Amino acid sequence: MSEKPEPVNDKNAWWRSAVVYQIYIRSFADGNGDGIGDISGLRARLPYLADLGVDAIWINPWYPSPLHDGGYDVVDYRDINPLYGTLGEADQLVKEAQDNGIKVLIDIVPNHTSNLHRWFQEALASPAGHPTRDRYHFRDGRGMDGSAPPSNWLSVFGGPAWEQTSDGQWYLHLFDVSQPDLNWENFEVRREFESILRFWLDRGVDGFRVDVAHGLFKAPAYPDIAEGGDLSVPRQQLDHPFWDRDEVHEIYRRWRTVLDSYGDRMMVAEAWVHPDRLTLYIRDDEFHQSFNWDFLAAEWDAKEIARVIAESYERACKVEASPTWVLSNHDVMRHSTRYGLPRGTDWHRWPMEGPHDVLDVAAGCRRARAAALITLSLPGSAYLYQGEELGLPEVWDLPESALDDPTWERSGQTIRGRDGCRVPLPWSSEGPSLGFSSAEPWLPQPAAFADLSASSQSVEEESTLSLYRRAIAIRQDWLIADEEIELIDLGPDTLAYRRGTGIACVVNMGSDIQPLPDGEILLTSAPLNGGELPPDTAVWLSLTPSTTNSTD
Ligand code: NOJ
């Protein structure tokens, strides 16, 4: 093997090539024995994260909250939910993580607050037209008596997006009824969020994941949406009354100046927008990065994934941003299950709709391991979701009585929602909650989690955890020196690309065994078969020069 390359990229900012590990704190590790994950549990597991080799963690909202939407209903942006700990413990966590070489990103939720937030309580207690109501979207209803909502907008979680208050006015909530939308035309709202950013930057956090970054502004006249338009899928409509409005960019430019004044801090956007518009969010004076949903949504298909990689890379390059790669998070079905479903399955609705017996668990697991080698070998940042390094499946059969996601009730119990990817992690193979807590976990763990525990996988050479550890270590040494990538044509069923350092990733997405180009094998997601690549298997290899042709 040739000598380890020196970084050649002059844009060496840490976040450009970071492995960011998402902590859904409620389900990560419980330190105080109440069955709910918390900061002390997370602090105790920092050595695990350091061993895994991640560069940063992103912690889902940890603020005081009634948890009607898993903490995305924030009561106080400058404090910590007592279920999770205290501000003092948060400070200690940030310091200890950084001492372990791990940066800390936190979640900021600017589109809406909790209905228990002081501002919303003040607004409710004030008459119509009072300035406290202007921080939110309060409107009179339509019809002679104002009994019809101001527009036909629907909530993302189902049902109308307007709720009538006891004095007859209506307020807007694009998500749960307990999450009133803030009015970003209001300058007090803008000032407040800049001050919140500074509050956390002063405490040393390295950056922010910005929730619903595309949602802040609403068309002032609240126009109805044409009948038949899918209200919850912003990517289908370019001129939408509440998604991806141009005014959002002014806000993020201001935020960027705040972050820049602190030095090496970053922010990543959760922006579900039309791919052509995504680059606007990552211009050099706005977000540093934006999650790449096309990659997450792609089917297990070599051509499709190659196209998504090429397009995502090109788009990011256009604005000199670094691309991101994400396969799972707390909102979507875990990819080891997703990849086991037949092509074209609407996994948002499965298994409520469609037969249960179509799931191919083994194929899903094989593909998820191969996908790890894709995610971790692409130029840019890899965002991992807790438990994917253990190969955890979606728990799609949680008892209905356990379901906590507002989607379940608001959809009239037709969509189960997102609890199946939020089940507490198995740290050991025994005990009442598999090492997650000394008490019963807040969501039940399936029996199958026992065999997937972190402690058992830690000592198994061939485990998914060992695969992730090795991949992250190799990535660190060999794959982040530059951001170059070139697709290689090895046939319609094979995804293949070469990085600037001469390392290639080759993935067999077909059903027949495939030959491999010449090179030294660095890592495989499953054993090779006589030197050839079995289906659903990925390999990293250091290519022997001039053995392959690139596609143009
Ligand atoms: C996106 C978050 O990831 C999701 O969990 C939440 O329900 C919505 N935004 C509303 O905040």
XYZ file of C-alpha atoms and ligand atoms in Angstrom:
563
model
C 0.000 0.000 0.000
C 1.298 3.491 -0.801
C 2.123 6.003 1.927
C -0.613 7.609 3.954
C -1.692 10.780 2.108
C -1.288 14.232 3.588
C -4.472 16.318 3.567
C -4.420 18.255 0.307
C -7.631 20.096 0.844
C -7.170 23.673 1.903
C -10.660 23.735 3.315
C -9.756 21.725 6.353
C -12.671 22.711 8.550
C -13.547 19.802 10.838
C -17.168 19.563 9.761
C -16.404 19.114 6.062
C -15.517 15.465 6.559
C -16.875 14.722 10.030
C -18.556 11.540 11.171
C -21.452 12.940 13.183
C -23.295 10.549 15.500
C -26.877 11.447 16.327
C -27.941 11.020 19.952
C -31.663 10.636 20.523
C -31.057 11.333 24.181
C -34.283 9.863 25.494
C -33.239 6.452 24.173
C -29.444 6.485 24.313
C -28.486 5.614 27.915
C -30.194 6.175 31.251
C -27.983 7.231 34.146
C -30.537 7.851 36.903
C -32.669 4.729 36.615
C -36.008 6.210 35.562
C -36.185 4.371 32.242
C -35.485 7.532 30.216
C -32.103 8.344 28.675
C -30.283 11.372 30.084
C -27.107 13.417 30.160
C -25.429 11.337 32.858
C -26.070 8.180 30.810
C -24.583 9.884 27.779
C -21.537 11.075 29.714
C -20.910 7.527 30.895
C -20.937 6.322 27.277
C -18.539 8.904 25.877
C -15.708 6.314 25.866
C -17.897 4.124 23.617
C -18.283 7.004 21.174
C -14.578 7.804 21.314
C -13.782 4.120 20.564
C -16.193 4.186 17.666
C -14.163 7.107 16.367
C -16.860 9.704 15.728
C -15.850 13.339 15.323
C -19.012 14.911 16.662
C -22.350 14.188 18.251
C -25.635 15.889 17.484
C -28.013 15.768 20.440
C -31.752 15.941 19.753
C -33.609 18.640 21.742
C -32.808 18.407 25.436
C -34.761 21.443 26.617
C -37.647 21.506 29.106
C -40.603 20.119 27.219
C -43.810 18.177 27.819
C -42.453 15.789 25.121
C -45.606 15.831 23.028
C -43.276 15.657 20.036
C -40.198 14.052 21.548
C -38.819 17.415 22.737
C -39.409 19.386 19.522
C -41.972 21.219 21.636
C -39.662 23.497 23.593
C -40.730 25.362 26.727
C -37.419 27.076 27.511
C -34.548 27.250 25.022
C -32.029 28.182 27.695
C -32.437 25.258 30.068
C -32.333 21.459 30.221
C -35.296 19.137 30.691
C -35.060 17.909 34.331
C -35.692 14.386 32.975
C -32.321 14.673 31.222
C -30.320 16.595 33.825
C -29.254 20.142 34.526
C -27.526 22.972 32.743
C -24.441 22.239 34.836
C -24.399 18.640 33.582
C -24.834 19.859 30.008
C -21.765 22.069 30.470
C -19.807 19.119 31.844
C -20.898 16.937 28.958
C -19.757 19.489 26.378
C -16.374 19.770 28.045
C -15.883 16.020 28.501
C -16.910 15.281 24.928
C -14.502 17.878 23.622
C -11.760 16.475 25.889
C -12.403 13.147 24.148
C -12.009 14.820 20.752
C -15.756 14.893 20.103
C -17.519 18.105 19.046
C -21.048 18.785 20.222
C -23.936 19.973 18.054
C -27.316 20.708 19.589
C -30.752 20.983 18.051
C -32.395 24.391 17.633
C -36.135 24.517 16.998
C -37.025 27.925 15.524
C -40.235 27.172 13.638
C -42.409 26.617 16.701
C -42.384 26.517 20.481
C -44.346 24.405 22.927
C -47.769 25.753 23.833
C -46.395 25.839 27.390
C -43.690 28.339 26.389
C -44.049 31.607 28.325
C -44.641 33.541 25.105
C -47.546 31.386 24.021
C -49.109 31.482 27.467
C -48.833 35.291 27.391
C -50.402 35.358 23.946
C -53.331 33.208 25.079
C -53.901 35.439 28.085
C -53.937 38.586 25.887
C -56.764 39.881 23.711
C -56.764 39.616 19.917
C -54.457 42.210 18.370
C -52.176 42.402 21.422
C -48.428 42.499 20.555
C -47.807 39.189 22.395
C -50.007 37.498 19.797
C -47.854 38.846 17.003
C -45.033 36.499 18.038
C -47.211 33.670 16.675
C -49.756 33.380 13.856
C -53.098 34.306 15.414
C -55.896 35.012 12.919
C -59.644 35.360 12.851
C -61.474 32.467 11.266
C -63.445 32.528 8.050
C -67.196 32.545 7.613
C -69.804 34.835 9.164
C -68.948 33.711 12.685
C -65.258 32.963 12.123
C -65.848 29.315 12.854
C -63.887 28.048 9.851
C -60.067 27.983 9.973
C -58.222 30.850 8.198
C -56.961 28.489 5.459
C -57.161 24.854 4.415
C -53.598 24.053 5.505
C -52.988 20.663 7.051
C -50.584 19.711 9.831
C -47.639 17.482 8.938
C -48.858 15.058 11.595
C -52.393 14.973 10.153
C -55.542 17.037 10.668
C -55.939 20.813 10.265
C -52.989 23.141 10.902
C -55.173 25.686 12.736
C -56.594 25.426 16.240
C -59.284 27.691 17.628
C -58.714 29.279 21.034
C -61.411 29.956 23.602
C -61.779 33.591 22.455
C -62.526 32.499 18.888
C -59.209 33.313 17.169
C -57.169 30.590 15.519
C -53.442 29.871 15.776
C -51.246 28.078 13.271
C -49.407 24.852 14.076
C -47.786 23.083 11.151
C -46.972 20.199 13.478
C -48.794 19.114 16.655
C -51.487 21.281 18.183
C -49.051 21.757 21.096
C -46.467 23.331 18.739
C -47.649 26.834 17.728
C -45.661 28.325 14.833
C -43.621 31.430 15.562
C -44.020 34.518 13.400
C -40.620 35.291 11.876
C -41.811 38.637 10.526
C -41.704 39.711 14.164
C -38.351 41.256 15.129
C -38.607 40.179 18.734
C -38.651 36.558 17.532
C -35.554 37.167 15.419
C -33.663 38.847 18.263
C -34.634 36.119 20.690
C -33.188 33.337 18.551
C -29.916 35.150 17.950
C -29.645 35.530 21.688
C -30.398 31.792 22.175
C -27.652 30.905 19.697
C -25.214 33.077 21.641
C -26.333 31.534 24.920
C -25.224 28.076 23.742
C -22.195 29.249 21.780
C -20.989 30.979 24.943
C -21.335 27.632 26.739
C -19.013 26.083 24.162
C -21.203 24.047 21.815
C -19.683 23.554 18.368
C -22.820 24.163 16.392
C -26.451 23.494 15.665
C -28.774 21.236 13.750
C -31.609 23.542 12.725
C -35.073 21.985 12.794
C -37.517 22.657 9.936
C -35.079 25.195 8.515
C -37.291 25.634 5.443
C -40.459 26.411 7.369
C -40.014 29.725 9.139
C -41.969 32.086 6.846
C -45.582 31.909 5.781
C -47.268 33.713 2.895
C -48.818 36.765 4.603
C -52.294 36.202 3.171
C -52.327 32.503 4.200
C -53.710 31.439 0.809
C -55.475 28.106 0.489
C -53.508 25.355 -1.144
C -54.956 24.067 -4.387
C -57.075 21.017 -3.835
C -55.177 17.808 -4.461
C -51.802 19.355 -3.650
C -49.928 17.256 -1.121
C -49.518 19.669 1.754
C -46.887 17.759 3.601
C -44.422 17.174 0.773
C -42.717 20.494 0.093
C -40.359 19.020 -2.473
C -43.174 18.765 -4.988
C -44.046 22.429 -5.111
C -41.635 25.270 -5.698
C -43.869 28.191 -4.729
C -45.408 27.046 -1.487
C -47.214 29.213 1.082
C -45.204 27.873 4.011
C -42.292 25.738 2.867
C -39.014 27.008 1.486
C -39.931 30.664 1.138
C -37.130 32.979 0.061
C -37.325 35.075 3.232
C -35.687 32.280 5.278
C -32.283 33.010 3.777
C -32.015 36.432 5.350
C -32.364 34.792 8.770
C -29.624 32.245 8.150
C -27.266 34.883 6.821
C -27.615 36.681 10.122
C -27.137 33.468 12.059
C -24.010 32.735 10.042
C -22.458 36.030 11.095
C -23.220 35.137 14.706
C -21.540 31.721 14.335
C -18.586 33.137 12.426
C -17.943 35.597 15.217
C -17.225 32.575 17.456
C -14.736 30.946 15.063
C -14.964 27.312 14.097
C -18.685 26.629 14.719
C -21.143 25.156 12.238
C -24.835 24.687 11.478
C -26.579 22.012 9.461
C -30.054 22.450 7.998
C -32.961 20.093 8.172
C -34.507 21.420 4.971
C -36.921 19.191 3.079
C -36.894 21.214 -0.120
C -36.737 20.641 -3.821
C -33.191 19.398 -4.577
C -32.613 22.328 -6.944
C -33.276 24.719 -4.080
C -31.152 22.918 -1.490
C -27.963 24.596 -2.645
C -29.431 27.985 -1.700
C -29.258 26.923 1.946
C -25.580 26.003 1.773
C -24.229 29.086 0.029
C -21.057 30.235 1.716
C -22.795 32.820 3.885
C -25.582 30.523 5.115
C -25.563 26.934 6.417
C -22.359 24.937 6.373
C -24.267 21.806 5.437
C -27.726 20.446 4.785
C -28.967 16.877 5.178
C -29.115 15.022 1.891
C -32.532 13.357 1.720
C -32.113 12.019 -1.802
C -29.496 9.600 -0.524
C -31.755 8.456 2.307
C -34.719 8.028 -0.040
C -32.853 6.115 -2.763
C -33.767 2.476 -3.384
C -31.143 -0.276 -3.158
C -30.237 0.072 -6.816
C -26.783 0.727 -8.253
C -27.908 3.150 -10.955
C -30.154 5.122 -8.661
C -27.571 5.464 -5.905
C -24.832 6.376 -8.405
C -27.083 9.099 -9.806
C -27.873 10.455 -6.353
C -24.193 10.487 -5.400
C -23.206 12.294 -8.601
C -25.989 14.869 -8.329
C -25.534 15.523 -4.623
C -21.800 15.911 -5.035
C -22.206 18.256 -7.984
C -24.744 20.411 -6.191
C -22.557 20.781 -3.122
C -19.488 21.534 -5.253
C -21.368 24.263 -7.088
C -21.466 26.313 -3.889
C -18.230 24.900 -2.463
C -20.080 23.190 0.368
C -19.317 19.640 1.449
C -21.975 16.996 0.805
C -23.637 14.995 3.565
C -24.741 11.375 3.635
C -27.421 10.114 5.962
C -29.431 6.892 5.923
C -31.330 6.935 9.195
C -32.502 9.331 11.861
C -35.199 9.582 14.528
C -37.887 10.373 11.925
C -37.537 7.531 9.426
C -37.660 3.756 9.362
C -34.237 2.321 10.205
C -32.438 1.460 6.988
C -31.662 -2.150 7.905
C -35.421 -2.727 7.742
C -36.087 -0.334 4.863
C -33.600 -2.152 2.644
C -35.339 -5.449 3.420
C -38.661 -4.294 1.976
C -39.545 -4.863 -1.678
C -38.686 -2.053 -4.059
C -41.308 0.692 -4.118
C -42.790 -0.053 -0.661
C -44.136 3.115 0.958
C -42.244 2.589 4.207
C -44.004 5.555 5.846
C -47.179 3.503 5.773
C -45.866 -0.056 6.032
C -46.887 -2.235 7.885
C -50.291 -0.535 8.346
C -50.752 -0.945 4.613
C -49.344 -3.858 2.674
C -48.568 -7.390 3.847
C -46.159 -8.031 6.771
C -44.495 -11.086 5.341
C -42.681 -9.234 2.546
C -39.829 -8.175 4.844
C -36.534 -9.928 4.055
C -34.647 -9.399 7.315
C -31.412 -11.038 6.166
C -31.201 -8.983 2.963
C -31.887 -5.808 4.954
C -29.008 -6.580 7.331
C -26.578 -7.431 4.533
C -27.455 -4.254 2.658
C -27.226 -2.089 5.756
C -23.669 -3.331 6.362
C -22.765 -2.642 2.753
C -24.434 0.770 2.981
C -22.194 1.646 5.923
C -19.204 1.277 3.643
C -20.872 3.569 1.106
C -21.792 6.267 3.629
C -18.361 6.238 5.213
C -16.379 6.368 1.977
C -18.086 9.269 0.235
C -16.536 12.744 0.290
C -18.142 15.026 2.867
C -19.763 14.244 6.198
C -21.450 11.048 7.318
C -24.332 11.415 9.755
C -24.956 8.207 11.708
C -28.014 7.540 13.830
C -27.539 5.854 17.192
C -27.890 2.092 16.936
C -27.153 1.819 13.227
C -23.628 0.765 14.221
C -25.308 -2.177 15.984
C -27.414 -2.978 12.924
C -30.612 -2.347 14.887
C -33.813 -2.981 12.946
C -36.943 -0.859 13.011
C -39.253 -2.139 15.764
C -42.308 -2.052 13.527
C -44.511 -4.150 15.812
C -44.493 -2.073 19.014
C -47.772 -2.557 20.876
C -50.237 0.188 19.995
C -50.541 1.069 23.677
C -46.838 2.031 23.696
C -46.986 4.386 20.711
C -46.025 7.934 21.673
C -45.551 9.754 18.343
C -48.336 12.344 17.784
C -48.637 11.011 14.230
C -50.453 7.927 15.549
C -53.398 9.842 17.040
C -53.443 12.726 14.557
C -53.593 10.323 11.633
C -56.627 8.680 13.219
C -54.436 5.677 14.084
C -53.672 4.969 10.443
C -49.921 5.751 10.522
C -47.900 4.232 13.365
C -45.321 7.010 13.296
C -41.691 7.106 14.302
C -41.420 5.221 17.592
C -40.017 2.118 15.931
C -36.666 3.797 15.333
C -36.573 5.388 18.796
C -36.480 2.251 20.953
C -33.797 2.433 23.698
C -30.412 0.986 22.796
C -29.312 -2.457 24.018
C -25.988 -1.990 25.826
C -25.777 -5.525 27.216
C -27.429 -8.828 26.416
C -29.168 -9.226 29.769
C -31.046 -7.298 32.420
C -34.460 -5.649 32.525
C -33.623 -3.113 29.814
C -30.522 -4.655 28.260
C -28.196 -2.261 30.058
C -30.073 0.853 28.946
C -31.440 1.530 32.436
C -31.949 -0.165 35.770
C -35.703 0.318 35.201
C -38.118 -0.596 32.434
C -37.315 1.468 29.336
C -39.810 4.112 28.235
C -40.439 2.113 25.031
C -40.267 -1.699 25.149
C -37.256 -3.366 23.520
C -37.863 -6.475 21.393
C -36.222 -9.774 22.416
C -34.079 -9.619 19.256
C -32.170 -6.609 20.653
C -30.398 -8.885 23.185
C -28.246 -10.448 20.454
C -27.385 -7.031 19.045
C -26.078 -5.438 22.235
C -23.030 -3.187 22.184
C -21.205 -5.357 24.725
C -21.602 -8.566 22.735
C -20.739 -6.893 19.435
C -17.681 -5.206 20.935
C -15.898 -8.517 21.223
C -17.071 -10.075 17.963
C -14.667 -9.500 15.090
C -17.394 -9.840 12.461
C -20.061 -7.784 14.198
C -21.612 -4.682 12.659
C -20.102 -2.618 15.481
C -16.605 -3.909 14.629
C -17.256 -3.135 10.966
C -18.173 0.482 11.772
C -15.142 0.879 14.055
C -12.774 -0.417 11.392
C -14.425 1.628 8.656
C -14.234 4.866 10.632
C -10.572 4.229 11.465
C -9.688 3.535 7.826
C -11.725 6.541 6.707
C -9.741 8.718 9.063
C -6.445 7.574 7.595
C -7.310 7.157 3.942
C -10.513 8.797 2.883
C -10.721 12.344 4.111
C -7.548 13.780 2.659
C -9.476 15.297 -0.231
C -13.034 15.567 -1.513
C -12.497 14.019 -4.950
C -14.686 11.217 -6.252
C -15.009 9.554 -9.638
C -17.662 7.005 -10.565
C -16.384 3.799 -12.153
C -18.442 1.798 -14.620
C -18.423 -1.875 -13.596
C -21.802 -2.778 -15.043
C -25.434 -1.955 -14.254
C -25.646 -3.867 -10.948
C -22.458 -2.542 -9.418
C -21.977 0.763 -7.669
C -18.312 1.725 -7.829
C -16.294 4.854 -7.274
C -12.747 5.878 -6.673
C -11.666 8.509 -4.195
C -8.827 10.917 -4.897
C -6.476 8.864 -2.708
C -6.890 5.804 -4.967
C -9.254 3.958 -2.625
C -12.329 2.502 -4.314
C -15.652 1.368 -2.944
C -17.362 -1.371 -4.953
C -20.851 -2.612 -4.058
C -22.714 -5.467 -5.650
C -26.382 -4.496 -5.734
C -27.443 -7.222 -8.146
C -28.275 -10.858 -7.550
C -25.211 -12.472 -9.205
C -21.687 -12.697 -7.916
C -19.378 -10.064 -9.521
C -15.653 -9.973 -10.290
C -13.565 -7.292 -8.569
C -11.017 -4.929 -10.075
C -7.393 -5.561 -9.084
C -6.328 -4.030 -5.834
C -5.544 -4.580 -2.211
C -8.629 -5.304 -0.095
C -8.947 -2.977 2.896
C -12.366 -3.926 4.216
C -15.442 -5.920 3.208
C -18.973 -5.808 4.574
C -19.235 -9.628 4.272
C -16.798 -12.381 3.286
C -15.846 -12.506 -0.396
C -16.525 -15.618 -2.418
C -13.311 -16.911 -3.991
C -12.075 -13.334 -4.451
C -15.383 -12.258 -6.024
C -18.072 -9.974 -4.668
C -21.303 -11.660 -3.498
C -24.666 -9.838 -3.803
C -25.406 -7.100 -1.248
C -21.738 -6.826 -0.347
C -19.380 -3.836 -0.382
C -15.627 -3.740 -0.459
C -13.021 -1.019 -0.015
C -9.876 -1.583 -1.968
C -6.738 0.265 -2.836
C -6.820 0.050 -6.621
C -3.905 -1.149 -8.681
C -3.343 1.794 -11.076
C -5.026 1.646 -14.538
C -7.256 -1.353 -13.963
C -10.535 0.469 -14.402
C -12.203 2.990 -16.644
C -14.155 5.813 -15.158
C -17.536 6.903 -16.492
C -17.735 10.424 -17.849
C -38.260 17.553 12.409
C -37.838 16.691 13.559
O -36.764 15.890 13.160
C -39.062 15.913 13.966
O -38.749 14.901 14.881
C -40.085 16.871 14.504
O -41.278 16.175 14.785
C -40.403 17.976 13.497
N -39.231 18.507 12.874
C -41.120 19.128 14.171
O -40.240 19.805 15.018
